[in-house]
Amino acid sequence: MLNMSHEYDDEDGPVTFKRSSVSKSTQLHSEMRKSTSHSHDGRSYRKTSDVPSSNGQSSSSHNGKVVLSAKATAVESSVAGISKASTPHLKTYIKSPSANSKFPSLGNKKESLLEKKIPVHVKEENNSTKHVKNSCDDSEDEEDNIPLSARMKMNNDNAKKATPIVLKKSYKDSDDDDDTPLSAKFSQNTNLGKSSCNYDGSDKKKPISNVQKGQQYGSNASIKQERPSTVSIKRPLDNKIDSLHSSGKKSKLSDPTSSVIAKQISAKSEPKIEDDDDDDDDVPLSQRMKKLPVLADKPSSMKKMTNVTKVNVTKINKGATPSFKKKAKFKKSGNKSEQFKSTKALPSSGDGQTKWTTLVHNGIIFPPPYKSHGVKILYKGKPVTLTPEQEEVATMFAVMRDTDYMQKEKFKENFWNDWRKLLGKNHVIQNLKDCDFTPIYDWYQIEKEKKKQMSSQEKKALREEKMKQEEKYMWAIVDGVKEKVGNFRVEPPGLFRGRGEHPKMGKVKRRIRPNDVIINIGKDAPIPECPIPGESWKEIRHDDTVTWLAYWLDPINPKLFKYVFLAASSSWKGQSDKEKYEKARMLKNYIGNIRAAYTKDFTSKDITKQQIAVATYFIDKLALRAGNEKDDEEADTVGCCTLKVENVTAEAHNKLKFDFLGKDSIKYENTVEVEPPVYNAILKFQKDKSPGDDLFDKLDTSILNAHLKELMPNLTAKVFRTFNASFTLDDMLNKETKDGDVAEKVVVYQHANKQVAIICNHQRSVSKSHSAQMSKLTEKIDELQAVMKELKTDLDRARKGKPPLKSSNGKSKHNLNPEALEKKIAQTNAKIEKMERDMKTKEDLKTVALGTSKINYLDPRITVAWCKRHEVPIEKIFSKTLLEKFAWAMDVDPDFRF
DNA sequence: CTTATGACTTGCAGCAAGGACG
DNA sequence: CGTCCTTGCTGCAAGTCATAAG
């Protein structure tokens, strides 16, 4: 596997990029140290040899693939349908937070919902349709090309009909579900259908019924009670979804809809879920499909719809293959679609549009007050008594003894300045150098050890206790739908840990109190009780144009806010995530022209134009970030527009060497060959400038983005990263996936994932024990090799009828026959090979972080569709949280291509 | 325009829970 | 069954980008 790299060549790119990156760790340390004067650099460079430049895509090529296959395989479709309950209603019930978790995993478990029997009934009205699916993606421009008829997606009609639900679902399910294997769960939410289209937001959410709440989360009483009305409303957001396209195109749809409609619908209809679903599981997909109505037609109408109630699934065809196989069942969904969302075009989200109608939550939770431990530090060898406030800060510092921050003068200086304010000018302690924090450090180590030693029972009890306390804060109800809150815990006080050479590192980050916090909540919702007796919130707002539940000013930089948002699995996040990927897919259709345009401007006489062209080229080819201006209060890092002359070096053969610190002070190092006009333009931009001057002196991100917007609606610099990443994944998966077992396919996926991570320069520090681990592995391999040798000797002897020699430790062995020995040899050999492979992978990935791209850059639909096509259980690729986060993508058509 | 806000996404590190291993 | 690792998840810092304000 390793060598797959070659495969991925750039198709078109003139440019080749390979980058050698520095391992992060190195850089981190090294960089930081600079200040301290160490010799920092010990960076190791990693060569990425193979990495293609980021994009190698020729613009043209990709389009070819159309998405629509009408035919999704039966299985898939079913899946899709299921998961998606797009209708809001469904969601409703489904949605419990936990609900999300259930996704169709392909595999197994179906039951959860079913079993539980949900009280709810959905109704499906229609069928759904899955088949239709593909068409949905409205977004795509591609569709434009496609005949309308083809596009259809589902009708709205179907959607609408939902009946009101009853939800009962037990709540439990939801909770319970958590325990159930993912596979078991389905996403209820998912939209249905089809691929993209649906995403209306509706999907996911289901309104919560009070009942549910009660059940599940019993504790949150407050929340629950709050909205008696069960109504679920769909949130306006949903409507937006389509908007993306809109800009461009169509708004198909007749649909009326829009939010209004949605609401109405929701209000009125709540779909019910059908219980039967379960039963259906057995039904062959094909049959089921039939049920669905097909609507096809209407181009305009768009999507949504579907709903099959249950889906089930299937079995798949393929036989055998293990894993994925199919069987997954799905749950059903009932979606109905109502969704309809309007496809219309609202301008994309964001705008000042309304984001919610009702918003209920319980506020946020504060860390416990500081508990003094009474351990004294030594000043010039003598114990010093500190007040609790002084001690608290001293402890923050003492505890960081083993970190790299201790080597940084800036860190110590900032700490000292802030601590001294607490000590007072005339305190006995007059300087940091003479302070010995060891006693506190030791005390802390002991505390840590104690904690570690607690029995698992005790730990569990503690965890449960904490859960109990936090439960009420974990959920919010948005337009009747229960949603998980992201960071409901206020950040505890501590020393600021800025990355890189941050000028404020070490400063004391003071404790946040209720009086610092602004709460945003529905007008009719009860105002959360302030968790700290005697104190009160700074302000209560009812701003329905934003999604934050609370915020406070960042104590380190008062110009910044710290927000509390819903979790990644929420509909708000899911919706915008989907919009992000749709925008990136749209870029695929424009990229050819965009490249042609900037290529033409490489030689423009207008310097601004020329700089825009070259900058765009870098962003496109190298996946650089936009590069906003930063002020002096932040670490000195750059992005494309802020590159300095010294960050780019022209080398022979039209090669440019990039070397700069990017986001999070991660080093970007890459030497690439560029087209001669670009090379010449860089020489020109550097002429008569000092190393520290801006390379693109006529540019900044707003100029660049303004220009990009002229090329494609809503296009911004970051879209290129998303596009490049997702395109690369889709392309590599398609080219490299071969027949084989699941493990092999997973390796292909990881390989593609790795290329993306390299393109995006996602690094991680090498674990401290990496080298130790490697040598341990080497040792084991050597041992196995010795065993092999011995086995071979024995085999030889056995064939000649002789008994085996004594083993090295002197023991005698069983007299095995040649066949048995051969088998053993084969096993050992396989073991050795596997270890060698693992070792290589490990070494290979020691500085590459795969997670970031998986979470933020790779369209999950690519992964889901690939898993469906190749029968790889989605759980092999996505963790539970990612499955929840990507609930909206689970029902994608197996033929989906980015 | 330019600067300042403001809101939301992206990203790495650290830690804890879960698994593999001996 | 404890130890060693790996891996997922959380925390919070650091970007992006739109828009309001000056």
Coordinates of C-alpha atoms in Angstrom, one line a residue, chain A residues 36-373:
Chain A
T36 CA 14.8 31.4 24.3
S37 CA 17.7 31.2 22.4
H38 CA 18.1 27.7 21.9
S39 CA 19.1 26.7 18.8
H40 CA 16.0 25.8 17.7
D41 CA 15.9 24.3 14.8
G42 CA 16.0 21.0 14.8
R43 CA 13.5 20.4 12.5
S44 CA 13.2 17.4 10.7
Y45 CA 11.9 17.6 7.4
R46 CA 9.6 15.1 6.2
K47 CA 9.5 14.6 2.7
T48 CA 6.4 14.2 1.2
S49 CA 7.4 13.0 -1.7
D50 CA 4.5 11.8 -3.2
V51 CA 2.2 14.2 -2.4
P52 CA 0.7 15.7 -5.3
S53 CA 0.1 19.1 -5.4
S54 CA -3.0 19.8 -4.1
N55 CA -5.0 19.8 -6.9
G56 CA -4.4 18.1 -9.6
Q57 CA -7.4 18.2 -11.0
S58 CA -8.0 19.3 -14.2
S59 CA -10.7 21.3 -14.2
S60 CA -12.5 19.6 -16.7
S61 CA -12.4 16.2 -15.9
H62 CA -14.2 15.8 -13.0
N63 CA -17.3 17.0 -14.0
G64 CA -18.0 14.1 -15.8
K65 CA -19.5 12.4 -13.3
V66 CA -22.9 13.1 -12.9
V67 CA -24.5 12.4 -9.9
L68 CA -27.6 11.3 -10.7
S69 CA -27.8 7.9 -11.2
A70 CA -31.1 7.2 -10.9
K71 CA -30.6 4.1 -9.8
A72 CA -29.2 3.9 -6.7
T73 CA -28.9 0.5 -5.7
A74 CA -31.7 -0.6 -3.9
V75 CA -29.9 -0.9 -0.9
E76 CA -28.6 2.3 -0.7
S77 CA -31.6 3.9 -1.4
S78 CA -33.2 2.3 1.2
V79 CA -30.7 3.3 3.5
A80 CA -31.0 6.7 2.6
G81 CA -34.5 6.8 2.9
I82 CA -34.4 5.6 6.2
S83 CA -32.1 7.6 7.7
K84 CA -33.3 10.5 6.6
A85 CA -36.3 11.2 7.9
S86 CA -36.4 14.2 6.5
T87 CA -39.4 15.4 7.5
P88 CA -39.3 17.4 10.3
H89 CA -41.7 15.4 12.0
L90 CA -39.8 12.5 12.0
K91 CA -37.2 14.1 13.2
T92 CA -39.0 15.0 15.8
Y93 CA -39.2 12.1 17.3
I94 CA -36.2 10.8 16.3
K95 CA -34.2 13.4 17.0
S96 CA -33.5 13.2 20.3
P97 CA -30.1 14.0 20.7
S98 CA -29.2 10.7 21.0
A99 CA -31.1 10.0 18.1
N100 CA -28.7 11.3 16.0
S101 CA -26.5 8.8 16.9
K102 CA -28.2 6.4 15.2
F103 CA -27.3 6.0 11.9
P104 CA -27.6 3.5 9.6
S105 CA -24.7 1.9 10.0
L106 CA -24.6 -0.5 7.7
G107 CA -24.6 -3.1 9.6
N108 CA -26.4 -4.3 12.0
K109 CA -28.4 -3.4 14.4
K110 CA -31.4 -2.4 13.5
E111 CA -33.3 -2.7 16.1
S112 CA -32.9 0.0 18.2
L113 CA -35.7 1.9 17.1
L114 CA -37.7 -0.8 16.3
E115 CA -37.4 -2.6 19.2
K116 CA -38.0 0.0 21.3
K117 CA -41.0 0.6 19.7
I118 CA -41.5 3.9 19.3
P119 CA -44.7 5.2 20.0
V120 CA -44.6 7.5 17.4
H121 CA -46.2 6.8 14.3
V122 CA -45.2 8.2 11.4
K123 CA -46.9 8.2 8.5
E124 CA -45.5 8.1 5.5
E125 CA -47.1 9.4 3.0
N126 CA -45.6 8.7 0.3
N127 CA -43.2 6.9 -0.5
S128 CA -40.6 7.7 -0.9
T129 CA -38.8 7.5 -3.1
K130 CA -35.7 6.9 -2.8
H131 CA -35.0 6.2 -6.1
V132 CA -35.4 9.4 -7.0
K133 CA -32.8 10.5 -5.1
N134 CA -30.2 11.5 -6.9
S135 CA -31.6 14.2 -8.3
C136 CA -31.8 15.9 -5.4
D137 CA -28.8 17.7 -5.2
D138 CA -30.0 20.6 -6.2
S139 CA -27.2 22.3 -5.5
E140 CA -25.2 21.2 -8.1
D141 CA -24.9 23.1 -11.0
E142 CA -24.5 20.0 -12.7
E143 CA -28.0 19.6 -12.4
D144 CA -28.5 22.4 -14.4
N145 CA -27.2 20.5 -17.2
I146 CA -29.2 17.7 -16.4
P147 CA -32.6 17.5 -17.8
L148 CA -35.1 18.4 -15.5
S149 CA -37.0 15.4 -15.7
A150 CA -34.1 13.7 -14.6
R151 CA -33.7 15.7 -11.7
M152 CA -36.6 15.3 -9.9
K153 CA -36.3 14.5 -6.7
M154 CA -39.1 14.0 -4.9
N155 CA -42.0 15.9 -4.8
N156 CA -42.8 18.0 -2.3
D157 CA -46.1 16.7 -2.2
N158 CA -45.2 13.9 -0.4
A159 CA -43.6 15.7 2.0
K160 CA -46.2 17.6 3.0
K161 CA -48.4 15.4 4.2
A162 CA -47.2 14.4 7.4
T163 CA -49.3 13.7 10.1
P164 CA -48.8 14.8 13.4
I165 CA -46.8 12.7 15.4
V166 CA -47.2 11.5 18.5
L167 CA -44.2 11.1 19.9
K168 CA -43.7 9.1 22.3
K169 CA -40.9 7.6 21.6
S170 CA -39.6 6.8 24.4
Y171 CA -37.0 8.6 25.1
K172 CA -35.2 6.1 26.1
D173 CA -34.4 5.2 23.1
S174 CA -32.5 7.8 22.7
D175 CA -30.5 7.3 25.6
D176 CA -30.4 3.8 25.2
D177 CA -29.3 4.2 21.9
D178 CA -26.2 5.4 23.0
D179 CA -25.4 2.1 24.1
T180 CA -26.4 0.4 21.2
P181 CA -24.0 0.1 18.5
L182 CA -24.0 2.7 16.1
S183 CA -24.9 0.6 13.5
A184 CA -28.0 0.0 15.1
K185 CA -28.9 3.4 15.2
F186 CA -29.9 5.2 12.3
S187 CA -30.0 8.5 11.8
Q188 CA -33.2 9.4 11.8
N189 CA -32.6 12.5 10.7
T190 CA -31.1 12.1 7.8
N191 CA -32.7 13.4 5.1
L192 CA -33.9 11.4 3.0
G193 CA -33.0 11.1 0.3
K194 CA -31.3 11.8 -1.7
S195 CA -28.4 12.9 -1.6
S196 CA -27.9 16.1 -1.2
C197 CA -30.9 17.6 -1.6
N198 CA -32.5 17.3 1.2
Y199 CA -30.8 18.5 3.6
D200 CA -33.1 20.7 4.6
G201 CA -32.6 21.2 7.7
S202 CA -35.4 19.6 8.6
D203 CA -34.1 16.5 8.8
K204 CA -32.6 16.2 11.7
K205 CA -34.6 17.6 14.0
K206 CA -37.5 16.5 15.3
P207 CA -39.5 18.4 17.5
I208 CA -39.5 17.4 20.8
S209 CA -42.4 16.5 22.5
N210 CA -42.6 17.1 26.0
V211 CA -43.1 13.7 26.6
Q212 CA -40.0 12.8 25.3
K213 CA -38.2 15.0 27.1
G214 CA -39.4 13.9 30.2
Q215 CA -38.5 10.6 29.6
Q216 CA -35.3 10.8 28.4
Y217 CA -33.8 13.4 30.0
G218 CA -35.6 13.5 32.9
S219 CA -33.6 15.7 34.6
N220 CA -33.8 18.5 32.6
A221 CA -36.8 19.3 33.7
S222 CA -36.7 22.7 33.0
I223 CA -36.2 22.3 29.5
K224 CA -38.7 19.9 29.1
Q225 CA -41.3 21.7 30.5
E226 CA -40.8 24.6 28.7
R227 CA -42.4 24.1 25.7
P228 CA -45.4 22.4 26.0
S229 CA -46.3 22.7 22.7
T230 CA -45.0 20.1 20.9
V231 CA -45.0 21.7 17.9
S232 CA -42.2 21.3 15.9
I233 CA -41.3 23.9 13.8
K234 CA -38.9 23.7 11.2
R235 CA -36.4 26.1 11.4
P236 CA -35.9 28.6 8.9
L237 CA -32.6 27.4 8.3
D238 CA -33.7 24.7 6.4
N239 CA -34.8 26.9 3.9
K240 CA -31.6 28.2 3.4
I241 CA -30.1 25.3 2.3
D242 CA -30.7 25.6 -1.1
S243 CA -29.8 28.9 -1.2
L244 CA -26.4 28.2 -2.2
H245 CA -27.2 27.3 -5.4
S246 CA -29.5 29.8 -5.6
S247 CA -27.1 32.2 -6.1
G248 CA -26.6 30.8 -9.1
K249 CA -29.3 29.2 -10.1
K250 CA -32.3 28.1 -9.6
S251 CA -34.5 28.1 -7.3
K252 CA -36.5 25.7 -8.4
L253 CA -39.2 25.2 -6.8
S254 CA -42.2 26.1 -6.7
D255 CA -42.2 25.7 -3.5
P256 CA -43.8 27.9 -1.7
T257 CA -42.5 27.4 1.1
S258 CA -40.1 29.0 2.7
S259 CA -40.1 29.3 6.1
V260 CA -43.5 30.0 6.4
I261 CA -44.5 27.0 5.0
A262 CA -42.3 25.1 6.8
K263 CA -43.6 26.3 9.9
Q264 CA -46.9 25.7 9.0
I265 CA -46.2 22.4 8.1
S266 CA -44.5 21.6 11.0
A267 CA -47.1 22.8 13.0
K268 CA -49.6 21.1 11.4
S269 CA -48.4 18.1 10.4
E270 CA -46.4 16.1 12.3
P271 CA -45.8 13.1 10.8
K272 CA -46.1 10.2 12.5
I273 CA -43.9 7.5 12.4
E274 CA -44.9 4.3 11.5
D275 CA -44.0 1.7 13.5
D276 CA -44.2 -0.8 11.1
D277 CA -41.2 0.0 9.8
D278 CA -39.6 -2.5 11.4
D279 CA -41.4 -4.9 9.7
D280 CA -40.4 -3.7 6.5
D281 CA -37.0 -4.5 7.1
D282 CA -37.5 -7.7 5.7
V283 CA -39.0 -6.5 2.6
P284 CA -36.8 -6.4 -0.2
L285 CA -35.7 -3.1 -1.1
S286 CA -37.0 -3.2 -4.4
Q287 CA -40.4 -3.6 -3.2
R288 CA -40.0 -0.9 -0.9
M289 CA -39.0 1.4 -3.4
K290 CA -41.9 1.0 -5.2
K291 CA -43.8 2.2 -2.5
L292 CA -42.4 5.3 -2.8
P293 CA -43.9 7.5 -5.0
V294 CA -41.9 8.6 -7.6
L295 CA -42.3 11.8 -8.4
A296 CA -40.2 12.7 -10.5
D297 CA -40.9 15.1 -12.3
K298 CA -40.8 18.2 -11.4
P299 CA -37.7 19.6 -11.8
S300 CA -38.5 22.3 -10.0
S301 CA -39.6 20.8 -7.2
M302 CA -36.8 19.5 -5.8
K303 CA -36.1 17.4 -3.5
K304 CA -37.1 16.3 -0.6
M305 CA -39.3 14.0 0.0
T306 CA -39.1 10.8 0.6
N307 CA -39.6 9.2 3.4
V308 CA -39.8 6.0 3.6
T309 CA -40.6 4.9 6.6
K310 CA -38.6 2.4 7.3
V311 CA -36.2 1.2 5.5
N312 CA -34.6 -1.4 6.1
V313 CA -32.4 -2.8 4.5
T314 CA -31.0 -4.9 3.2
K315 CA -29.2 -7.1 2.3
I316 CA -27.3 -6.5 -0.2
N317 CA -26.3 -8.0 -2.8
K318 CA -23.2 -8.5 -2.9
G319 CA -22.7 -11.3 -1.4
A320 CA -20.6 -11.9 0.7
T321 CA -18.6 -9.5 1.6
P322 CA -18.4 -9.2 5.0
S323 CA -18.7 -6.2 6.4
F324 CA -20.7 -4.0 4.9
K325 CA -22.8 -6.0 3.9
K326 CA -25.6 -4.9 4.3
K327 CA -27.9 -5.6 6.3
A328 CA -28.2 -2.8 7.9
K329 CA -31.3 -1.9 8.7
F330 CA -32.5 1.2 8.9
K331 CA -34.8 2.7 10.6
K332 CA -37.0 4.4 9.2
S333 CA -37.7 7.4 8.9
G334 CA -40.5 8.7 8.1
N335 CA -39.8 11.4 6.6
K336 CA -41.8 12.9 4.8
S337 CA -40.7 15.4 3.5
E338 CA -41.8 18.2 4.0
Q339 CA -39.2 19.7 3.7
F340 CA -39.5 21.1 1.1
K341 CA -37.7 23.6 1.9
S342 CA -37.8 26.2 -0.1
T343 CA -35.5 25.8 -2.3
K344 CA -35.3 28.9 -2.9
A345 CA -32.9 30.9 -2.8
L346 CA -32.5 32.7 0.1
P347 CA -29.3 34.1 0.2
S348 CA -27.3 31.8 1.9
S349 CA -27.4 31.5 5.3
G350 CA -25.8 33.8 7.3
D351 CA -27.3 36.7 6.2
G352 CA -29.0 38.5 8.7
Q353 CA -31.7 36.1 8.5
T354 CA -33.6 34.7 11.3
K355 CA -32.1 31.6 12.6
W356 CA -34.8 30.4 15.0
T357 CA -38.2 31.1 16.3
T358 CA -38.0 29.6 19.7
L359 CA -34.9 28.9 21.7
V360 CA -34.8 27.4 25.1
H361 CA -31.8 26.4 27.2
N362 CA -30.6 26.4 30.7
G363 CA -27.6 28.6 30.4
I364 CA -24.1 27.5 31.2
I365 CA -22.2 25.9 34.1
F366 CA -19.3 27.5 35.9
P367 CA -16.3 25.8 37.3
P368 CA -16.3 25.3 41.1
P369 CA -14.7 27.9 43.2
Y370 CA -11.0 27.6 43.9
K371 CA -10.2 25.4 46.9
S372 CA -7.0 26.4 48.7
H373 CA -4.6 23.5 49.3

